[in-house]
Amino acid sequence: NAGVTQTPKFRILKIGQSMTLQCAQDMNHNYMYWYRQDPGMGLKLIYYSVGAGITDKGEVPNGYNVSRSTTEDFPLRLELAAPSQTSVYFCASSYYQQGGQPQHFGDGTRLSIL
Amino acid sequence: SQELEQSPQSLIVQEGKNLTINCTSSKTLYGLYWYKQKYGEGLIFLMMLQKGGEEKSHEKITAKLDEKKQQSSLHITASQPSHAGIYLCGADMVAGNQFYFGTGTSLTVIP
């Protein structure tokens, strides 16, 4: 079972470049999430989606955009990369949030902005 | 501000010792989740607690949620090197639609 798949695993960007982090899940989960993890800071929610066509901001949405055209895919877009966006990015999915269902995580994308 | 406070930040224990990690919120939690993260990898779900006073165990790991549903503890009995990693608590609040994580506890088990 693939679960949650994130690509790429590593990426180095120059300041001002743009890129899309891909996330796909094959569990037919309706909720999907994007987090960033900085050293010593735990995970911060960037954006989440409760279903295809519906997205909402999390704690730290500035500098990012998302879309959810299908149940399976939830890409995260960085338009103008900044050094502050250097982090490890995790995508997660679950059946629904406040129903006692745990989130399933991908292996992460390690992004460096130089 | 941090919605979930986790302590301690790091732990170094001798193999065979017991240890406890705490997770505290100022708000009532709808659900409390414990995850483990091996260094450089994604998060693995350990346990979920929803009811006040609930306690769950899996192998040598026990998680508890207090009656007020604002504090949880994770207890490891007779720690082993395989327990090493970062333990994170996560929770969704009664009010709101977001999910929050604690800052994590880094556990090192010395053989």
JSON list of C-alpha atoms in Angstrom, two decimals:
[
{"chain": "A", "resi": 1, "resn": "ASN", "atom": "CA", "xyz": [0.00, 0.00, 0.00]},
{"chain": "A", "resi": 2, "resn": "ALA", "atom": "CA", "xyz": [1.42, 3.39, -1.03]},
{"chain": "A", "resi": 3, "resn": "GLY", "atom": "CA", "xyz": [-0.43, 5.51, 1.55]},
{"chain": "A", "resi": 4, "resn": "VAL", "atom": "CA", "xyz": [0.72, 9.14, 1.29]},
{"chain": "A", "resi": 5, "resn": "THR", "atom": "CA", "xyz": [3.37, 9.82, -1.35]},
{"chain": "A", "resi": 6, "resn": "GLN", "atom": "CA", "xyz": [5.38, 13.03, -1.45]},
{"chain": "A", "resi": 7, "resn": "THR", "atom": "CA", "xyz": [7.68, 14.18, -4.22]},
{"chain": "A", "resi": 8, "resn": "PRO", "atom": "CA", "xyz": [10.40, 15.28, -4.44]},
{"chain": "A", "resi": 9, "resn": "LYS", "atom": "CA", "xyz": [12.22, 14.05, -1.33]},
{"chain": "A", "resi": 10, "resn": "PHE", "atom": "CA", "xyz": [14.88, 16.76, -1.53]},
{"chain": "A", "resi": 11, "resn": "ARG", "atom": "CA", "xyz": [15.12, 20.06, -3.35]},
{"chain": "A", "resi": 12, "resn": "ILE", "atom": "CA", "xyz": [17.39, 23.09, -3.37]},
{"chain": "A", "resi": 13, "resn": "LEU", "atom": "CA", "xyz": [15.94, 26.33, -4.69]},
{"chain": "A", "resi": 14, "resn": "LYS", "atom": "CA", "xyz": [17.35, 29.76, -5.28]},
{"chain": "A", "resi": 15, "resn": "ILE", "atom": "CA", "xyz": [15.67, 32.78, -3.72]},
{"chain": "A", "resi": 16, "resn": "GLY", "atom": "CA", "xyz": [12.77, 33.92, -5.88]},
{"chain": "A", "resi": 17, "resn": "GLN", "atom": "CA", "xyz": [12.27, 30.62, -7.68]},
{"chain": "A", "resi": 18, "resn": "SER", "atom": "CA", "xyz": [8.99, 28.79, -7.57]},
{"chain": "A", "resi": 19, "resn": "MET", "atom": "CA", "xyz": [8.13, 25.13, -7.21]},
{"chain": "A", "resi": 20, "resn": "THR", "atom": "CA", "xyz": [5.32, 22.74, -6.42]},
{"chain": "A", "resi": 21, "resn": "LEU", "atom": "CA", "xyz": [5.53, 20.04, -3.78]},
{"chain": "A", "resi": 22, "resn": "GLN", "atom": "CA", "xyz": [3.42, 17.09, -4.78]},
{"chain": "A", "resi": 23, "resn": "CYS", "atom": "CA", "xyz": [1.29, 14.98, -2.45]},
{"chain": "A", "resi": 24, "resn": "ALA", "atom": "CA", "xyz": [-0.92, 12.05, -3.37]},
{"chain": "A", "resi": 25, "resn": "GLN", "atom": "CA", "xyz": [-2.87, 9.58, -1.24]},
{"chain": "A", "resi": 26, "resn": "ASP", "atom": "CA", "xyz": [-4.57, 6.39, -2.29]},
{"chain": "A", "resi": 27, "resn": "MET", "atom": "CA", "xyz": [-6.69, 5.79, 0.81]},
{"chain": "A", "resi": 28, "resn": "ASN", "atom": "CA", "xyz": [-9.73, 7.80, -0.36]},
{"chain": "A", "resi": 29, "resn": "HIS", "atom": "CA", "xyz": [-9.27, 10.19, 2.56]},
{"chain": "A", "resi": 30, "resn": "ASN", "atom": "CA", "xyz": [-11.27, 13.38, 2.37]},
{"chain": "A", "resi": 31, "resn": "TYR", "atom": "CA", "xyz": [-9.03, 15.48, 4.65]},
{"chain": "A", "resi": 32, "resn": "MET", "atom": "CA", "xyz": [-5.52, 16.44, 3.58]},
{"chain": "A", "resi": 33, "resn": "TYR", "atom": "CA", "xyz": [-2.96, 18.67, 5.26]},
{"chain": "A", "resi": 34, "resn": "TRP", "atom": "CA", "xyz": [0.35, 20.38, 4.65]},
{"chain": "A", "resi": 35, "resn": "TYR", "atom": "CA", "xyz": [2.75, 20.99, 7.53]},
{"chain": "A", "resi": 36, "resn": "ARG", "atom": "CA", "xyz": [6.21, 22.41, 7.86]},
{"chain": "A", "resi": 37, "resn": "GLN", "atom": "CA", "xyz": [8.62, 21.22, 10.50]},
{"chain": "A", "resi": 38, "resn": "ASP", "atom": "CA", "xyz": [11.40, 23.49, 11.67]},
{"chain": "A", "resi": 39, "resn": "PRO", "atom": "CA", "xyz": [14.05, 22.34, 14.20]},
{"chain": "A", "resi": 40, "resn": "GLY", "atom": "CA", "xyz": [12.70, 22.46, 17.74]},
{"chain": "A", "resi": 41, "resn": "MET", "atom": "CA", "xyz": [9.36, 23.88, 16.63]},
{"chain": "A", "resi": 42, "resn": "GLY", "atom": "CA", "xyz": [7.23, 20.82, 16.02]},
{"chain": "A", "resi": 43, "resn": "LEU", "atom": "CA", "xyz": [4.88, 20.87, 13.05]},
{"chain": "A", "resi": 44, "resn": "LYS", "atom": "CA", "xyz": [2.96, 23.91, 11.92]},
{"chain": "A", "resi": 45, "resn": "LEU", "atom": "CA", "xyz": [-0.13, 23.60, 9.75]},
{"chain": "A", "resi": 46, "resn": "ILE", "atom": "CA", "xyz": [0.16, 25.53, 6.48]},
{"chain": "A", "resi": 47, "resn": "TYR", "atom": "CA", "xyz": [-3.05, 24.64, 4.65]},
{"chain": "A", "resi": 48, "resn": "TYR", "atom": "CA", "xyz": [-5.64, 21.93, 4.84]},
{"chain": "A", "resi": 49, "resn": "SER", "atom": "CA", "xyz": [-8.47, 20.63, 2.71]},
{"chain": "A", "resi": 50, "resn": "VAL", "atom": "CA", "xyz": [-11.70, 18.93, 3.76]},
{"chain": "A", "resi": 51, "resn": "GLY", "atom": "CA", "xyz": [-12.46, 17.66, 0.29]},
{"chain": "A", "resi": 52, "resn": "ALA", "atom": "CA", "xyz": [-11.97, 18.26, -3.42]},
{"chain": "A", "resi": 53, "resn": "GLY", "atom": "CA", "xyz": [-12.43, 21.93, -4.26]},
{"chain": "A", "resi": 54, "resn": "ILE", "atom": "CA", "xyz": [-12.25, 23.09, -0.62]},
{"chain": "A", "resi": 55, "resn": "THR", "atom": "CA", "xyz": [-9.13, 24.46, 1.03]},
{"chain": "A", "resi": 56, "resn": "ASP", "atom": "CA", "xyz": [-8.46, 26.61, 4.07]},
{"chain": "A", "resi": 57, "resn": "LYS", "atom": "CA", "xyz": [-5.56, 28.35, 5.74]},
{"chain": "A", "resi": 58, "resn": "GLY", "atom": "CA", "xyz": [-3.73, 26.91, 8.71]},
{"chain": "A", "resi": 59, "resn": "GLU", "atom": "CA", "xyz": [-1.38, 28.62, 11.16]},
{"chain": "A", "resi": 60, "resn": "VAL", "atom": "CA", "xyz": [1.35, 29.66, 8.69]},
{"chain": "A", "resi": 61, "resn": "PRO", "atom": "CA", "xyz": [-0.13, 30.07, 5.17]},
{"chain": "A", "resi": 62, "resn": "ASN", "atom": "CA", "xyz": [1.83, 33.13, 4.01]},
{"chain": "A", "resi": 63, "resn": "GLY", "atom": "CA", "xyz": [4.01, 32.45, 0.98]},
{"chain": "A", "resi": 64, "resn": "TYR", "atom": "CA", "xyz": [2.15, 29.29, -0.02]},
{"chain": "A", "resi": 65, "resn": "ASN", "atom": "CA", "xyz": [-0.80, 28.28, -2.14]},
{"chain": "A", "resi": 66, "resn": "VAL", "atom": "CA", "xyz": [-2.70, 25.03, -2.51]},
{"chain": "A", "resi": 67, "resn": "SER", "atom": "CA", "xyz": [-5.33, 23.49, -4.70]},
{"chain": "A", "resi": 68, "resn": "ARG", "atom": "CA", "xyz": [-7.42, 20.35, -4.41]},
{"chain": "A", "resi": 69, "resn": "SER", "atom": "CA", "xyz": [-8.90, 19.39, -7.75]},
{"chain": "A", "resi": 70, "resn": "THR", "atom": "CA", "xyz": [-9.15, 15.69, -6.90]},
{"chain": "A", "resi": 71, "resn": "THR", "atom": "CA", "xyz": [-9.56, 13.64, -3.74]},
{"chain": "A", "resi": 72, "resn": "GLU", "atom": "CA", "xyz": [-6.15, 12.06, -4.26]},
{"chain": "A", "resi": 73, "resn": "ASP", "atom": "CA", "xyz": [-3.90, 15.07, -4.87]},
{"chain": "A", "resi": 74, "resn": "PHE", "atom": "CA", "xyz": [-3.05, 18.12, -2.78]},
{"chain": "A", "resi": 75, "resn": "PRO", "atom": "CA", "xyz": [-0.09, 20.06, -4.22]},
{"chain": "A", "resi": 76, "resn": "LEU", "atom": "CA", "xyz": [1.60, 22.89, -2.31]},
{"chain": "A", "resi": 77, "resn": "ARG", "atom": "CA", "xyz": [2.94, 25.81, -4.33]},
{"chain": "A", "resi": 78, "resn": "LEU", "atom": "CA", "xyz": [5.76, 28.18, -3.39]},
{"chain": "A", "resi": 79, "resn": "GLU", "atom": "CA", "xyz": [5.64, 31.18, -5.72]},
{"chain": "A", "resi": 80, "resn": "LEU", "atom": "CA", "xyz": [8.65, 33.25, -4.61]},
{"chain": "A", "resi": 81, "resn": "ALA", "atom": "CA", "xyz": [10.95, 31.12, -2.50]},
{"chain": "A", "resi": 82, "resn": "ALA", "atom": "CA", "xyz": [12.49, 32.84, 0.52]},
{"chain": "A", "resi": 83, "resn": "PRO", "atom": "CA", "xyz": [15.17, 31.56, 2.94]},
{"chain": "A", "resi": 84, "resn": "SER", "atom": "CA", "xyz": [12.54, 31.47, 5.71]},
{"chain": "A", "resi": 85, "resn": "GLN", "atom": "CA", "xyz": [10.81, 28.69, 3.79]},
{"chain": "A", "resi": 86, "resn": "THR", "atom": "CA", "xyz": [13.74, 26.35, 4.28]},
{"chain": "A", "resi": 87, "resn": "SER", "atom": "CA", "xyz": [12.13, 23.48, 6.16]},
{"chain": "A", "resi": 88, "resn": "VAL", "atom": "CA", "xyz": [10.89, 19.92, 6.00]},
{"chain": "A", "resi": 89, "resn": "TYR", "atom": "CA", "xyz": [7.40, 19.72, 4.55]},
{"chain": "A", "resi": 90, "resn": "PHE", "atom": "CA", "xyz": [4.99, 16.94, 5.41]},
{"chain": "A", "resi": 91, "resn": "CYS", "atom": "CA", "xyz": [1.73, 16.06, 3.78]},
{"chain": "A", "resi": 92, "resn": "ALA", "atom": "CA", "xyz": [-0.88, 14.07, 5.68]},
{"chain": "A", "resi": 93, "resn": "SER", "atom": "CA", "xyz": [-4.37, 12.73, 5.14]},
{"chain": "A", "resi": 94, "resn": "SER", "atom": "CA", "xyz": [-7.24, 11.37, 7.21]},
{"chain": "A", "resi": 95, "resn": "TYR", "atom": "CA", "xyz": [-10.85, 10.30, 6.79]},
{"chain": "A", "resi": 96, "resn": "TYR", "atom": "CA", "xyz": [-12.15, 13.29, 8.71]},
{"chain": "A", "resi": 97, "resn": "GLN", "atom": "CA", "xyz": [-10.72, 15.45, 11.42]},
{"chain": "A", "resi": 98, "resn": "GLN", "atom": "CA", "xyz": [-12.86, 15.56, 14.51]},
{"chain": "A", "resi": 99, "resn": "GLY", "atom": "CA", "xyz": [-14.00, 11.98, 14.33]},
{"chain": "A", "resi": 100, "resn": "GLY", "atom": "CA", "xyz": [-11.11, 10.27, 16.01]},
{"chain": "A", "resi": 101, "resn": "GLN", "atom": "CA", "xyz": [-9.25, 9.35, 12.88]},
{"chain": "A", "resi": 102, "resn": "PRO", "atom": "CA", "xyz": [-5.44, 9.65, 12.93]},
{"chain": "A", "resi": 103, "resn": "GLN", "atom": "CA", "xyz": [-3.54, 11.38, 10.18]},
{"chain": "A", "resi": 104, "resn": "HIS", "atom": "CA", "xyz": [-1.29, 9.37, 7.91]},
{"chain": "A", "resi": 105, "resn": "PHE", "atom": "CA", "xyz": [1.95, 11.09, 6.93]},
{"chain": "A", "resi": 106, "resn": "GLY", "atom": "CA", "xyz": [4.20, 11.04, 3.93]},
{"chain": "A", "resi": 107, "resn": "ASP", "atom": "CA", "xyz": [7.98, 10.79, 4.30]},
{"chain": "A", "resi": 108, "resn": "GLY", "atom": "CA", "xyz": [8.51, 14.51, 3.84]},
{"chain": "A", "resi": 109, "resn": "THR", "atom": "CA", "xyz": [10.19, 16.87, 1.40]},
{"chain": "A", "resi": 110, "resn": "ARG", "atom": "CA", "xyz": [13.39, 18.54, 2.55]},
{"chain": "A", "resi": 111, "resn": "LEU", "atom": "CA", "xyz": [13.58, 21.97, 0.98]},
{"chain": "A", "resi": 112, "resn": "SER", "atom": "CA", "xyz": [16.51, 24.39, 1.15]},
{"chain": "A", "resi": 113, "resn": "ILE", "atom": "CA", "xyz": [16.31, 27.93, -0.18]},
{"chain": "A", "resi": 114, "resn": "LEU", "atom": "CA", "xyz": [19.72, 29.49, -0.88]},
{"chain": "B", "resi": 1, "resn": "SER", "atom": "CA", "xyz": [1.93, 30.94, 20.87]},
{"chain": "B", "resi": 2, "resn": "GLN", "atom": "CA", "xyz": [2.01, 27.20, 21.23]},
{"chain": "B", "resi": 3, "resn": "GLU", "atom": "CA", "xyz": [-1.35, 25.47, 21.53]},
{"chain": "B", "resi": 4, "resn": "LEU", "atom": "CA", "xyz": [0.24, 22.30, 22.86]},
{"chain": "B", "resi": 5, "resn": "GLU", "atom": "CA", "xyz": [3.12, 22.37, 25.33]},
{"chain": "B", "resi": 6, "resn": "GLN", "atom": "CA", "xyz": [5.25, 19.26, 25.38]},
{"chain": "B", "resi": 7, "resn": "SER", "atom": "CA", "xyz": [7.86, 18.35, 27.99]},
{"chain": "B", "resi": 8, "resn": "PRO", "atom": "CA", "xyz": [10.63, 17.59, 28.32]},
{"chain": "B", "resi": 9, "resn": "GLN", "atom": "CA", "xyz": [12.22, 18.78, 25.09]},
{"chain": "B", "resi": 10, "resn": "SER", "atom": "CA", "xyz": [14.75, 15.98, 25.22]},
{"chain": "B", "resi": 11, "resn": "LEU", "atom": "CA", "xyz": [15.44, 12.88, 27.25]},
{"chain": "B", "resi": 12, "resn": "ILE", "atom": "CA", "xyz": [18.50, 10.69, 27.52]},
{"chain": "B", "resi": 13, "resn": "VAL", "atom": "CA", "xyz": [17.88, 7.46, 29.41]},
{"chain": "B", "resi": 14, "resn": "GLN", "atom": "CA", "xyz": [19.71, 4.23, 30.07]},
{"chain": "B", "resi": 15, "resn": "GLU", "atom": "CA", "xyz": [18.25, 1.16, 28.43]},
{"chain": "B", "resi": 16, "resn": "GLY", "atom": "CA", "xyz": [15.76, -0.49, 30.75]},
{"chain": "B", "resi": 17, "resn": "LYS", "atom": "CA", "xyz": [14.66, 2.72, 32.47]},
{"chain": "B", "resi": 18, "resn": "ASN", "atom": "CA", "xyz": [11.11, 4.03, 32.49]},
{"chain": "B", "resi": 19, "resn": "LEU", "atom": "CA", "xyz": [10.25, 7.48, 31.20]},
{"chain": "B", "resi": 20, "resn": "THR", "atom": "CA", "xyz": [7.29, 9.82, 30.81]},
{"chain": "B", "resi": 21, "resn": "ILE", "atom": "CA", "xyz": [6.54, 12.54, 28.26]},
{"chain": "B", "resi": 22, "resn": "ASN", "atom": "CA", "xyz": [3.83, 15.12, 28.90]},
{"chain": "B", "resi": 23, "resn": "CYS", "atom": "CA", "xyz": [1.56, 17.11, 26.62]},
{"chain": "B", "resi": 24, "resn": "THR", "atom": "CA", "xyz": [-0.57, 19.97, 27.94]},
{"chain": "B", "resi": 25, "resn": "SER", "atom": "CA", "xyz": [-3.16, 22.29, 26.44]},
{"chain": "B", "resi": 26, "resn": "SER", "atom": "CA", "xyz": [-4.97, 25.29, 27.89]},
{"chain": "B", "resi": 27, "resn": "LYS", "atom": "CA", "xyz": [-8.03, 24.28, 25.86]},
{"chain": "B", "resi": 28, "resn": "THR", "atom": "CA", "xyz": [-10.19, 21.19, 25.97]},
{"chain": "B", "resi": 29, "resn": "LEU", "atom": "CA", "xyz": [-9.09, 18.66, 23.41]},
{"chain": "B", "resi": 30, "resn": "TYR", "atom": "CA", "xyz": [-11.40, 16.78, 21.11]},
{"chain": "B", "resi": 31, "resn": "GLY", "atom": "CA", "xyz": [-8.84, 14.12, 20.34]},
{"chain": "B", "resi": 32, "resn": "LEU", "atom": "CA", "xyz": [-5.23, 13.61, 21.41]},
{"chain": "B", "resi": 33, "resn": "TYR", "atom": "CA", "xyz": [-2.82, 11.68, 19.20]},
{"chain": "B", "resi": 34, "resn": "TRP", "atom": "CA", "xyz": [0.68, 10.43, 19.85]},
{"chain": "B", "resi": 35, "resn": "TYR", "atom": "CA", "xyz": [3.15, 10.03, 17.00]},
{"chain": "B", "resi": 36, "resn": "LYS", "atom": "CA", "xyz": [6.73, 8.85, 16.77]},
{"chain": "B", "resi": 37, "resn": "GLN", "atom": "CA", "xyz": [9.19, 10.22, 14.25]},
{"chain": "B", "resi": 38, "resn": "LYS", "atom": "CA", "xyz": [12.48, 8.55, 13.51]},
{"chain": "B", "resi": 39, "resn": "TYR", "atom": "CA", "xyz": [15.20, 11.00, 12.59]},
{"chain": "B", "resi": 40, "resn": "GLY", "atom": "CA", "xyz": [14.83, 12.10, 8.98]},
{"chain": "B", "resi": 41, "resn": "GLU", "atom": "CA", "xyz": [11.58, 10.22, 8.44]},
{"chain": "B", "resi": 42, "resn": "GLY", "atom": "CA", "xyz": [7.85, 10.82, 8.54]},
{"chain": "B", "resi": 43, "resn": "LEU", "atom": "CA", "xyz": [5.50, 10.45, 11.51]},
{"chain": "B", "resi": 44, "resn": "ILE", "atom": "CA", "xyz": [4.16, 7.09, 12.61]},
{"chain": "B", "resi": 45, "resn": "PHE", "atom": "CA", "xyz": [0.85, 7.01, 14.45]},
{"chain": "B", "resi": 46, "resn": "LEU", "atom": "CA", "xyz": [1.06, 5.40, 17.90]},
{"chain": "B", "resi": 47, "resn": "MET", "atom": "CA", "xyz": [-2.19, 5.95, 19.78]},
{"chain": "B", "resi": 48, "resn": "MET", "atom": "CA", "xyz": [-5.29, 8.08, 19.93]},
{"chain": "B", "resi": 49, "resn": "LEU", "atom": "CA", "xyz": [-7.23, 9.14, 23.03]},
{"chain": "B", "resi": 50, "resn": "GLN", "atom": "CA", "xyz": [-10.67, 10.72, 22.97]},
{"chain": "B", "resi": 51, "resn": "LYS", "atom": "CA", "xyz": [-12.39, 10.17, 26.29]},
{"chain": "B", "resi": 52, "resn": "GLY", "atom": "CA", "xyz": [-11.52, 11.85, 29.59]},
{"chain": "B", "resi": 53, "resn": "GLY", "atom": "CA", "xyz": [-9.60, 9.40, 31.77]},
{"chain": "B", "resi": 54, "resn": "GLU", "atom": "CA", "xyz": [-8.88, 7.11, 28.84]},
{"chain": "B", "resi": 55, "resn": "GLU", "atom": "CA", "xyz": [-5.76, 4.96, 28.89]},
{"chain": "B", "resi": 56, "resn": "LYS", "atom": "CA", "xyz": [-4.32, 2.86, 26.09]},
{"chain": "B", "resi": 57, "resn": "SER", "atom": "CA", "xyz": [-1.31, 0.58, 25.91]},
{"chain": "B", "resi": 58, "resn": "HIS", "atom": "CA", "xyz": [0.64, -0.99, 23.12]},
{"chain": "B", "resi": 59, "resn": "GLU", "atom": "CA", "xyz": [3.57, -3.20, 23.97]},
{"chain": "B", "resi": 60, "resn": "LYS", "atom": "CA", "xyz": [5.60, -1.12, 26.45]},
{"chain": "B", "resi": 61, "resn": "ILE", "atom": "CA", "xyz": [4.01, 2.24, 25.68]},
{"chain": "B", "resi": 62, "resn": "THR", "atom": "CA", "xyz": [1.04, 3.59, 27.67]},
{"chain": "B", "resi": 63, "resn": "ALA", "atom": "CA", "xyz": [-0.81, 6.81, 26.93]},
{"chain": "B", "resi": 64, "resn": "LYS", "atom": "CA", "xyz": [-3.28, 8.54, 29.22]},
{"chain": "B", "resi": 65, "resn": "LEU", "atom": "CA", "xyz": [-5.66, 11.46, 28.85]},
{"chain": "B", "resi": 66, "resn": "ASP", "atom": "CA", "xyz": [-6.80, 13.29, 31.98]},
{"chain": "B", "resi": 67, "resn": "GLU", "atom": "CA", "xyz": [-10.44, 13.73, 32.95]},
{"chain": "B", "resi": 68, "resn": "LYS", "atom": "CA", "xyz": [-10.51, 17.35, 31.81]},
{"chain": "B", "resi": 69, "resn": "LYS", "atom": "CA", "xyz": [-9.08, 16.34, 28.41]},
{"chain": "B", "resi": 70, "resn": "GLN", "atom": "CA", "xyz": [-6.35, 18.95, 28.62]},
{"chain": "B", "resi": 71, "resn": "GLN", "atom": "CA", "xyz": [-3.31, 16.87, 29.51]},
{"chain": "B", "resi": 72, "resn": "SER", "atom": "CA", "xyz": [-1.86, 13.63, 28.24]},
{"chain": "B", "resi": 73, "resn": "SER", "atom": "CA", "xyz": [1.14, 11.56, 29.17]},
{"chain": "B", "resi": 74, "resn": "LEU", "atom": "CA", "xyz": [3.10, 8.92, 27.30]},
{"chain": "B", "resi": 75, "resn": "HIS", "atom": "CA", "xyz": [4.91, 6.39, 29.45]},
{"chain": "B", "resi": 76, "resn": "ILE", "atom": "CA", "xyz": [7.51, 3.95, 28.20]},
{"chain": "B", "resi": 77, "resn": "THR", "atom": "CA", "xyz": [8.38, 1.03, 30.44]},
{"chain": "B", "resi": 78, "resn": "ALA", "atom": "CA", "xyz": [11.80, -0.64, 30.29]},
{"chain": "B", "resi": 79, "resn": "SER", "atom": "CA", "xyz": [13.03, 1.51, 27.41]},
{"chain": "B", "resi": 80, "resn": "GLN", "atom": "CA", "xyz": [14.97, -0.03, 24.53]},
{"chain": "B", "resi": 81, "resn": "PRO", "atom": "CA", "xyz": [17.17, 1.52, 21.81]},
{"chain": "B", "resi": 82, "resn": "SER", "atom": "CA", "xyz": [14.32, 0.91, 19.37]},
{"chain": "B", "resi": 83, "resn": "HIS", "atom": "CA", "xyz": [12.26, 3.46, 21.29]},
{"chain": "B", "resi": 84, "resn": "ALA", "atom": "CA", "xyz": [14.64, 6.26, 20.33]},
{"chain": "B", "resi": 85, "resn": "GLY", "atom": "CA", "xyz": [13.20, 9.03, 18.19]},
{"chain": "B", "resi": 86, "resn": "ILE", "atom": "CA", "xyz": [11.06, 12.12, 18.43]},
{"chain": "B", "resi": 87, "resn": "TYR", "atom": "CA", "xyz": [7.68, 11.79, 20.09]},
{"chain": "B", "resi": 88, "resn": "LEU", "atom": "CA", "xyz": [5.02, 14.32, 19.16]},
{"chain": "B", "resi": 89, "resn": "CYS", "atom": "CA", "xyz": [1.59, 14.88, 20.54]},
{"chain": "B", "resi": 90, "resn": "GLY", "atom": "CA", "xyz": [-1.08, 16.27, 18.24]},
{"chain": "B", "resi": 91, "resn": "ALA", "atom": "CA", "xyz": [-4.61, 17.39, 18.92]},
{"chain": "B", "resi": 92, "resn": "ASP", "atom": "CA", "xyz": [-7.73, 18.88, 17.47]},
{"chain": "B", "resi": 93, "resn": "MET", "atom": "CA", "xyz": [-9.55, 21.31, 19.73]},
{"chain": "B", "resi": 94, "resn": "VAL", "atom": "CA", "xyz": [-13.23, 21.25, 20.59]},
{"chain": "B", "resi": 95, "resn": "ALA", "atom": "CA", "xyz": [-13.61, 24.61, 18.88]},
{"chain": "B", "resi": 96, "resn": "GLY", "atom": "CA", "xyz": [-12.15, 25.09, 15.43]},
{"chain": "B", "resi": 97, "resn": "ASN", "atom": "CA", "xyz": [-11.16, 22.94, 12.55]},
{"chain": "B", "resi": 98, "resn": "GLN", "atom": "CA", "xyz": [-7.40, 22.94, 12.81]},
{"chain": "B", "resi": 99, "resn": "PHE", "atom": "CA", "xyz": [-4.91, 20.44, 14.08]},
{"chain": "B", "resi": 100, "resn": "TYR", "atom": "CA", "xyz": [-1.98, 21.32, 16.32]},
{"chain": "B", "resi": 101, "resn": "PHE", "atom": "CA", "xyz": [1.25, 19.58, 17.25]},
{"chain": "B", "resi": 102, "resn": "GLY", "atom": "CA", "xyz": [3.48, 19.91, 20.27]},
{"chain": "B", "resi": 103, "resn": "THR", "atom": "CA", "xyz": [7.12, 20.82, 19.79]},
{"chain": "B", "resi": 104, "resn": "GLY", "atom": "CA", "xyz": [8.25, 17.22, 20.24]},
{"chain": "B", "resi": 105, "resn": "THR", "atom": "CA", "xyz": [10.42, 15.29, 22.69]},
{"chain": "B", "resi": 106, "resn": "SER", "atom": "CA", "xyz": [13.68, 13.85, 21.47]},
{"chain": "B", "resi": 107, "resn": "LEU", "atom": "CA", "xyz": [14.38, 10.51, 23.14]},
{"chain": "B", "resi": 108, "resn": "THR", "atom": "CA", "xyz": [17.80, 8.87, 23.22]},
{"chain": "B", "resi": 109, "resn": "VAL", "atom": "CA", "xyz": [18.18, 5.43, 24.78]},
{"chain": "B", "resi": 110, "resn": "ILE", "atom": "CA", "xyz": [21.71, 4.47, 25.69]},
{"chain": "B", "resi": 111, "resn": "PRO", "atom": "CA", "xyz": [22.44, 0.73, 25.47]}
]
